[in-house]
């Protein structure tokens, strides 16, 4: 089968053997925003040479802005819930093949403000198989960071923080960016830690953001240090306000799923704040999609 | 004399009589960013027909990005401190006239993260004359909202929140803006209050921002309501994290200085949160500049 992890900014395809092992994989910067509605053509080009009839997709490709909108399933959700919510499509551009879209998950426990995810649930499904049946906290950092609680093998809480997006817009479009190097800069642990410490002080995030400005104004941090300071400040606020820090007793460990670069920053921050971490690759998506497909009976 | 309140986004000029009363005033969207270094020509056009030899300026025109950088004076500061820090300039484009630049104020009580203002100190100087010698809290909402404490007639604390700028960049450049009406919308008290309430719940601002997205996704708020919701959310976070809410006992009243539209939103939020407000016009700048000029001996 072919597993497709298709998000807002990237497209990852995996060819899997019957046991779910990855035989081949490809990646392109062709997120659903970039492919401009040409979903079939984009996918066909990406899986060229792979003739597997069964294609299972997860991520924003199943959102209102994607190929086909798939209704969310509600928490608590596990592989069986997700499998039951899978929706099929047989597009004319892919004769003889069926596409299966994995649903996203909605947390409606706060009735006034639901929370949602699309794509992360596949990675979590794969991780769950490796965990015991107790309570676990999983963080998937990104443009919209997801904090997910798993209990007895089921996803039972979702909380999203717009950390990555706030970082990007403040850096690109606010006064703060004018003092910073605009090219991607190396991670500066000293500046990151200073931002992380600042996030624990009084005054709130809106005030702390202005401190990035005064740090530049009074030459306390250089143009190459400021991005790491801003990153530490935002990630610190995200972590301190997360469910992790509200719980008594505080969980001693968080599972991190994501790219190496982001995971390094989050692991550094969490360890600094006294929380242990276990890192997992974002390629878990392929394993999770395979598990959901098997649960649905799409493969043996 | 002529008092000039020249900030990042607008230029306001006032012609004052000997007693400090405003005889005439003009306003233009010619902030220091818009006039592209043409400070003398821009000012001359704006004060055409006014031949007063003494011109006193305050605001970002005295910053590194302005006409001439004037060093900050430190807290605690009053009219005498500000007057002593005034710097003069006799530009060739204005023969026979002298420009006097009022300094901004720096609060270095937090040695790691100083805070600053430029322009607001003139308005505060005018207000101080009307206050008793006790402790007062003043809020000047805006792109960068200033929370200023006054004690015994002197400015002794500054805390800035980037509320207005975060609102603007999130609305114009983030995913949140895509669900919103882009034209300026009317103030929606219902949506604003919902945002204000949300700001008092657990999860932190970065998480609450994602709630603006889900409110749109689940059709809880319309495209015309979302801007007010975002505004209530941000202003709520600003106020709750401000020094006002950290103090014991909490001050019962805040002085608000600014434009009618912004002051309405802040007054609504503060009163909802149990704090009394007194509103003051931003035209206080003219009175304050006159007071500083008199203190410096520039006028009788």
XYZ file of C-alpha atoms in Angstrom:
600
model
C 0.000 0.000 0.000
C 0.913 3.665 -0.245
C 0.691 5.931 2.802
C 0.379 9.671 2.134
C 1.041 12.304 4.795
C -0.177 15.493 3.099
C -0.128 18.640 5.195
C -0.315 22.381 4.651
C 3.315 22.758 3.657
C 4.634 19.368 2.564
C 3.708 16.087 0.893
C 5.301 12.829 2.048
C 4.596 9.499 0.359
C 5.651 6.071 1.633
C 5.493 2.718 -0.112
C 4.937 -0.007 2.453
C 5.281 -3.789 2.301
C 2.584 -6.081 3.665
C 4.039 -5.871 7.158
C 4.030 -2.074 7.124
C 7.780 -1.599 6.642
C 8.792 1.380 4.501
C 10.234 0.181 1.161
C 10.566 3.631 -0.380
C 9.709 7.214 0.481
C 9.626 10.626 -1.200
C 9.037 14.145 0.046
C 8.173 17.415 -1.709
C 7.307 20.979 -0.685
C 3.901 20.482 -2.262
C 1.542 21.075 0.643
C -2.145 21.496 -0.065
C -1.668 25.260 -0.298
C 1.075 24.966 -2.938
C -0.594 22.450 -5.263
C -3.496 24.797 -6.017
C -6.255 22.247 -6.288
C -4.256 19.927 -8.613
C -4.419 17.118 -6.075
C -4.633 14.143 -8.451
C -1.869 15.332 -10.766
C 0.395 16.229 -7.838
C -0.096 12.852 -6.167
C 0.344 10.881 -9.407
C 3.650 12.601 -10.124
C 4.833 11.879 -6.614
C 4.000 8.153 -6.606
C 5.168 7.497 -10.167
C 6.232 3.890 -10.600
C 4.312 2.688 -7.560
C 1.304 0.700 -8.751
C -0.226 -0.313 -5.410
C -4.030 -0.109 -5.689
C -4.579 1.005 -2.080
C -3.654 4.590 -1.197
C -4.380 5.921 2.304
C -4.042 9.640 3.012
C -3.954 11.666 6.216
C -3.477 15.341 7.037
C -4.906 18.641 5.808
C -5.633 16.975 2.449
C -8.830 15.833 4.203
C -9.812 19.345 5.313
C -12.179 21.902 3.796
C -9.204 23.384 1.945
C -8.009 19.935 0.815
C -9.034 17.316 -1.748
C -12.127 16.170 0.099
C -13.483 17.233 3.492
C -13.654 14.313 5.904
C -15.666 14.867 9.122
C -13.652 14.822 12.349
C -14.079 11.913 14.721
C -14.432 12.870 18.389
C -12.211 12.129 21.352
C -11.670 9.649 22.859
C -10.364 8.088 19.643
C -8.125 5.138 18.795
C -7.157 3.292 15.621
C -10.590 1.638 15.473
C -12.409 5.000 15.730
C -10.189 6.484 13.051
C -10.616 3.425 10.797
C -14.389 3.702 11.099
C -14.224 7.339 10.017
C -12.142 6.678 6.884
C -13.851 7.909 3.693
C -13.111 6.577 0.201
C -12.813 8.304 -3.164
C -12.241 6.893 -6.661
C -11.095 9.813 -8.741
C -11.225 9.381 -12.538
C -7.563 10.381 -12.789
C -6.584 7.194 -10.872
C -8.535 4.415 -12.611
C -8.713 1.136 -10.695
C -7.343 2.611 -7.515
C -9.112 3.761 -4.377
C -8.090 6.631 -2.128
C -8.903 6.331 1.563
C -8.875 9.501 3.678
C -8.164 9.225 7.406
C -10.310 11.664 9.448
C -8.921 14.289 11.816
C -9.817 14.298 15.510
C -11.863 16.902 17.413
C -11.737 17.473 21.168
C -15.074 18.975 22.221
C -14.529 18.664 25.975
C -14.396 22.478 26.144
C -17.756 23.066 24.517
C -17.099 26.751 23.869
C -13.745 26.194 22.216
C -13.206 22.841 20.501
C -9.724 21.838 19.446
C -8.713 19.792 16.422
C -5.902 18.081 14.543
C -5.444 16.509 11.120
C -2.452 14.311 10.349
C -0.964 14.105 13.833
C -3.457 11.372 14.777
C -1.716 8.917 12.436
C 1.652 9.488 14.120
C 0.040 9.134 17.527
C -1.678 5.885 16.509
C 1.718 4.425 15.711
C 3.211 5.623 18.979
C 0.310 4.296 21.053
C 1.180 0.736 20.055
C 4.534 1.160 21.740
C 3.160 2.671 24.962
C 1.619 1.063 28.016
C -2.057 1.637 28.789
C -1.457 4.444 31.271
C -1.593 8.191 30.723
C 0.858 9.833 28.331
C 1.489 13.320 27.050
C 2.620 13.857 23.474
C 3.816 17.118 21.955
C 4.047 17.617 18.174
C 5.769 20.991 17.711
C 5.156 23.025 14.576
C 3.378 25.969 13.000
C 0.481 24.879 15.192
C 1.934 22.816 18.034
C -0.287 20.005 19.251
C -0.334 18.798 22.863
C -2.158 15.513 22.995
C -3.059 13.352 25.970
C -3.395 9.621 25.531
C -5.178 7.486 28.100
C -5.656 3.725 27.979
C -4.579 3.628 24.374
C -6.927 6.385 23.206
C -6.433 10.022 22.229
C -8.478 11.880 24.831
C -7.381 15.521 24.729
C -6.002 18.011 22.184
C -4.639 21.483 22.807
C -3.104 23.563 20.023
C -0.702 26.503 20.414
C 0.041 28.816 17.464
C 3.687 29.124 18.495
C 5.318 28.525 15.112
C 2.962 30.832 13.269
C 3.304 33.644 15.822
C 7.099 33.283 15.565
C 6.937 33.533 11.764
C 4.574 36.525 11.545
C 6.339 38.473 14.292
C 9.675 37.877 12.609
C 8.501 38.650 9.088
C 5.873 41.324 9.609
C 6.347 43.089 12.958
C 8.714 45.731 14.255
C 10.671 42.945 15.968
C 11.828 41.476 12.671
C 13.513 44.720 11.639
C 16.220 44.200 14.271
C 16.851 40.591 13.236
C 18.881 38.814 10.610
C 16.317 37.726 8.066
C 18.103 34.637 6.787
C 17.629 31.517 8.875
C 20.106 31.737 11.722
C 21.795 29.048 13.752
C 20.280 28.053 17.081
C 21.864 30.193 19.794
C 21.485 28.324 23.093
C 22.447 31.335 25.220
C 19.804 33.596 23.676
C 17.211 30.792 23.597
C 17.720 30.188 27.322
C 17.399 33.904 28.060
C 14.030 33.930 26.262
C 12.992 30.760 28.072
C 13.795 32.322 31.466
C 11.964 35.506 30.532
C 8.838 33.489 29.739
C 8.606 32.549 33.415
C 8.551 36.135 34.666
C 5.592 38.425 35.314
C 4.105 40.618 32.638
C 2.672 38.199 30.083
C 3.590 37.381 26.503
C 2.415 40.667 24.951
C 4.743 42.541 27.289
C 7.612 40.076 26.885
C 7.442 40.513 23.099
C 8.236 44.208 23.540
C 11.299 43.106 25.511
C 12.657 41.639 22.254
C 12.512 45.190 20.922
C 14.274 46.752 23.913
C 16.916 44.003 23.912
C 17.776 45.211 20.394
C 17.432 48.897 21.302
C 19.885 48.617 24.193
C 22.237 46.279 22.289
C 21.711 43.452 24.757
C 21.300 40.929 21.963
C 22.613 41.005 18.407
C 20.665 40.623 15.165
C 21.751 36.971 14.967
C 20.809 36.204 18.597
C 17.348 37.781 18.572
C 15.572 35.002 16.594
C 16.660 32.379 19.151
C 15.613 34.694 21.994
C 12.152 35.103 20.436
C 11.944 31.346 19.886
C 12.852 30.594 23.523
C 10.349 33.172 24.722
C 7.468 31.708 22.686
C 8.281 28.044 23.325
C 8.645 28.866 27.025
C 5.201 30.465 27.076
C 3.742 27.512 25.178
C 5.176 24.921 27.562
C 4.428 26.806 30.779
C 0.784 27.372 29.782
C 0.337 23.807 28.518
C -1.668 21.149 30.278
C 1.688 19.633 31.264
C 2.332 22.429 33.746
C -1.265 22.604 35.001
C -1.440 18.969 36.078
C -0.812 17.813 39.613
C 1.327 15.786 39.847
C 3.181 17.064 36.792
C 3.935 14.316 34.227
C 7.633 13.518 34.376
C 7.997 12.851 30.678
C 6.730 14.070 27.307
C 6.874 12.251 23.981
C 8.035 14.546 21.179
C 7.205 13.805 17.544
C 8.617 15.926 14.723
C 11.611 17.045 12.720
C 15.080 16.972 14.253
C 15.520 20.723 14.277
C 12.294 21.575 16.054
C 12.589 18.650 18.432
C 16.031 19.819 19.526
C 14.650 23.190 20.613
C 11.659 21.680 22.423
C 13.752 18.971 24.079
C 16.212 21.627 25.257
C 13.380 23.734 26.687
C 11.569 20.840 28.376
C 14.714 19.440 29.956
C 15.609 22.947 31.206
C 12.192 23.072 32.837
C 12.681 19.726 34.521
C 10.667 17.499 32.191
C 12.106 14.376 30.565
C 11.621 13.784 26.858
C 11.494 10.870 24.444
C 11.945 11.786 20.792
C 10.178 10.099 17.884
C 10.518 10.633 14.145
C 7.706 12.201 12.122
C 7.953 9.104 9.880
C 5.705 7.465 12.455
C 2.944 8.690 10.132
C 3.573 5.788 7.739
C 3.297 3.203 10.512
C 0.158 4.844 11.887
C -1.564 4.997 8.508
C -0.705 1.320 7.973
C -2.214 0.461 11.322
C -5.445 2.333 10.539
C -5.644 0.696 7.089
C -5.257 -2.740 8.615
C -7.909 -1.956 11.221
C -10.280 -0.909 8.430
C -9.587 -4.158 6.568
C -8.018 -2.420 3.587
C -5.017 -4.730 3.829
C -4.502 -8.134 5.365
C 4.692 78.368 20.543
C 4.058 75.306 18.407
C 3.761 71.851 19.993
C 4.435 68.865 17.735
C 3.372 65.324 18.614
C 5.126 63.253 15.943
C 4.816 59.494 16.231
C 5.349 56.448 14.034
C 2.054 56.779 12.213
C 0.800 60.343 12.591
C 1.855 63.969 12.915
C -0.148 66.373 15.077
C 0.689 70.073 15.374
C -0.821 72.528 17.840
C -0.502 76.327 17.958
C -0.657 77.459 21.564
C -1.182 80.860 23.135
C 1.017 82.098 25.997
C -1.177 80.354 28.547
C -0.938 77.021 26.743
C -4.440 77.055 25.262
C -4.790 75.482 21.796
C -5.533 78.183 19.189
C -5.313 75.880 16.175
C -4.434 72.287 15.407
C -3.796 70.078 12.397
C -3.299 66.341 11.917
C -1.856 64.254 9.090
C -1.009 60.585 8.478
C 2.622 61.613 8.117
C 4.321 59.621 10.833
C 8.097 59.385 10.831
C 7.883 56.204 8.757
C 5.764 57.856 6.032
C 7.754 61.079 5.612
C 10.875 59.206 4.479
C 13.473 61.434 6.062
C 11.892 64.658 4.750
C 11.341 65.938 8.269
C 11.879 69.677 7.681
C 9.765 69.855 4.532
C 6.978 67.796 6.113
C 6.894 69.956 9.241
C 7.040 73.234 7.314
C 4.083 72.215 5.162
C 2.113 71.256 8.235
C 2.710 74.506 10.175
C 2.312 76.816 7.180
C 1.155 80.246 8.266
C 2.288 79.761 11.854
C 5.371 81.916 12.444
C 6.051 81.147 16.127
C 9.833 80.901 16.645
C 9.644 78.213 19.320
C 8.773 74.687 18.182
C 8.797 71.837 20.701
C 8.546 68.241 19.494
C 7.891 64.968 21.237
C 7.463 61.357 20.111
C 9.318 58.980 17.821
C 10.679 61.982 15.893
C 13.325 62.002 18.651
C 14.269 58.332 18.151
C 17.056 56.678 16.173
C 14.645 56.390 13.219
C 13.528 60.019 13.629
C 14.924 63.483 12.899
C 17.464 63.470 15.723
C 18.103 60.856 18.406
C 17.571 62.282 21.887
C 18.843 60.169 24.814
C 16.177 58.774 27.130
C 15.898 60.204 30.635
C 15.495 57.622 33.395
C 12.630 56.967 35.772
C 11.621 58.468 38.109
C 10.967 61.425 35.813
C 8.810 64.538 35.989
C 8.444 67.722 33.935
C 11.724 69.060 35.356
C 13.634 65.887 34.397
C 12.159 65.958 30.910
C 12.872 69.690 30.523
C 16.500 69.127 31.489
C 16.791 66.454 28.802
C 15.419 68.616 25.984
C 17.847 68.959 23.067
C 17.796 71.802 20.543
C 18.356 71.903 16.787
C 18.474 74.811 14.335
C 17.974 73.268 10.922
C 18.904 75.440 7.910
C 15.442 74.860 6.407
C 13.881 76.801 9.318
C 16.010 79.952 9.587
C 15.560 81.973 12.778
C 13.623 79.225 14.524
C 14.725 76.651 17.065
C 13.435 73.115 17.407
C 13.380 71.594 20.875
C 13.103 67.812 21.190
C 11.579 66.321 24.348
C 13.366 63.108 25.425
C 11.657 59.753 25.894
C 11.731 57.962 29.245
C 13.455 54.659 30.097
C 12.547 52.398 32.993
C 15.664 50.392 33.932
C 14.289 48.917 37.150
C 14.349 45.490 35.478
C 18.019 45.585 34.541
C 17.709 42.670 32.119
C 14.790 44.111 30.225
C 14.442 47.885 30.226
C 11.224 49.461 29.023
C 10.785 52.744 27.187
C 8.368 55.286 25.768
C 8.555 58.315 23.477
C 5.678 60.748 23.192
C 3.448 59.360 25.922
C 5.519 61.194 28.581
C 4.172 64.556 27.357
C 0.569 63.430 27.779
C 1.376 62.045 31.199
C 3.056 65.296 32.253
C -0.162 67.134 31.504
C -2.254 64.612 33.397
C 0.052 64.643 36.443
C -0.782 68.298 37.065
C -4.409 67.326 37.571
C -3.684 64.392 39.917
C -2.941 64.287 43.627
C 0.513 63.223 44.838
C -0.473 59.616 45.488
C 0.008 56.576 43.278
C -1.756 56.376 39.920
C -1.875 53.956 37.042
C -2.164 55.234 33.496
C -2.803 53.167 30.380
C -2.167 54.508 26.883
C -3.538 51.863 24.481
C -2.133 51.526 20.986
C 0.138 49.597 18.651
C 2.409 49.374 21.677
C 0.237 49.913 24.750
C 1.956 51.678 27.637
C 1.127 51.026 31.287
C 2.687 53.765 33.362
C 2.790 54.194 37.110
C 2.990 57.666 38.591
C 4.038 58.246 42.176
C 4.293 61.580 43.943
C 4.034 63.443 40.676
C 6.754 61.443 38.901
C 6.697 58.713 36.238
C 8.217 55.731 38.028
C 7.385 52.654 35.990
C 6.762 51.734 32.339
C 5.498 48.460 30.929
C 4.740 48.038 27.227
C 2.498 45.400 25.627
C 2.562 44.804 21.857
C -1.187 44.243 21.772
C -2.068 46.461 18.814
C 0.776 45.176 16.664
C 0.033 41.519 17.437
C -3.614 42.186 16.539
C -2.605 43.737 13.228
C -0.081 41.090 12.138
C -2.294 38.178 13.172
C -5.196 39.682 11.277
C -3.229 40.596 8.162
C -0.627 37.862 7.942
C -1.742 34.750 9.847
C -4.203 31.960 9.162
C -6.642 33.716 11.525
C -7.107 36.627 9.144
C -8.341 34.369 6.342
C -11.577 33.737 8.239
C -12.182 37.428 8.935
C -13.679 40.354 7.092
C -10.671 42.363 6.003
C -12.316 45.779 5.984
C -12.462 47.517 9.360
C -15.488 46.128 11.124
C -17.746 47.611 13.757
C -17.082 46.814 17.393
C -19.124 43.742 18.332
C -19.585 43.785 22.109
C -20.833 40.192 22.287
C -17.799 38.776 20.490
C -15.410 41.117 22.326
C -16.762 39.922 25.684
C -16.405 36.291 24.621
C -12.736 36.937 23.827
C -12.298 38.799 27.095
C -13.732 35.872 29.085
C -11.577 33.403 27.179
C -8.456 35.386 28.159
C -9.113 34.468 31.800
C -9.115 30.723 31.188
C -6.257 28.223 31.301
C -4.078 27.479 28.294
C -2.273 30.731 27.595
C -2.414 33.200 24.708
C -0.727 30.976 22.102
C -3.419 28.357 22.678
C -6.249 30.881 22.862
C -5.229 32.271 19.475
C -5.888 28.867 17.923
C -9.377 29.079 19.441
C -10.046 31.993 17.070
C -9.420 29.484 14.271
C -11.713 26.802 15.692
C -14.446 29.382 16.410
C -14.429 30.031 12.659
C -14.093 26.332 11.747
C -17.130 25.365 13.804
C -19.142 28.455 12.757
C -19.334 29.733 16.320
C -18.453 33.257 15.226
C -18.926 34.947 11.867
C -16.334 36.701 9.729
C -17.555 40.058 11.040
C -17.485 38.968 14.698
C -14.023 37.385 14.714
C -12.025 40.662 14.732
C -13.794 41.807 17.914
C -13.266 38.371 19.474
C -9.534 38.556 18.709
C -9.423 42.101 20.076
C -11.163 41.094 23.330
C -8.839 38.119 23.682
C -5.673 40.207 23.280
C -6.813 43.170 25.377
C -7.946 40.720 28.063
C -4.504 39.090 28.121
C -2.839 42.506 28.228
C -4.906 43.743 31.158
C -4.785 40.513 33.185
C -0.985 40.290 32.868
C -0.469 43.988 33.586
C 0.940 45.393 36.790
C -2.627 46.432 37.605
C -3.644 42.829 38.251
C -0.404 41.888 40.041
C -0.697 44.572 42.718
C -2.154 43.949 46.125
C -4.416 45.735 46.810
C -5.461 46.166 43.191
C -5.788 49.827 42.141
C -9.474 50.668 41.819
C -9.035 53.016 38.911
C -6.996 53.466 35.736
C -6.525 56.632 33.717
C -6.892 56.010 29.999
C -5.324 58.339 27.427
C -5.947 57.882 23.712
C -8.347 58.021 20.790
C -12.078 57.550 21.377
C -12.298 54.263 19.506
C -9.481 52.488 21.343
C -10.481 53.952 24.691
C -14.001 52.604 24.299
C -12.692 49.046 23.933
C -10.273 49.355 26.866
C -12.835 51.067 29.103
C -15.343 48.321 28.294
C -12.777 45.630 29.153
C -11.560 47.280 32.365
C -15.044 47.938 33.683
C -15.987 44.303 32.874
C -13.014 43.242 34.968
C -14.065 45.428 37.888
C -11.717 48.363 37.402
C -12.943 51.946 37.165
C -11.684 54.203 34.384
C -11.202 57.891 33.735
C -10.781 58.840 30.095
C -8.516 61.589 28.802
C -7.998 62.895 25.288
C -4.726 62.316 23.437
C -4.661 66.119 22.952
C -3.135 66.214 26.420
C 0.136 66.089 24.465
C -0.138 69.806 23.643
C -0.631 70.754 27.301
C 2.223 68.509 28.395
C 4.654 69.849 25.817
C 3.717 73.386 26.895
C 4.409 72.480 30.514
C 7.830 71.033 29.672
C 8.675 74.105 27.533
C 7.769 76.430 30.377
C 9.824 74.361 32.812
C 12.818 74.630 30.472
C 12.334 78.395 30.250
C 11.572 78.368 26.523
C 8.435 80.430 27.138
C 7.423 82.739 29.950
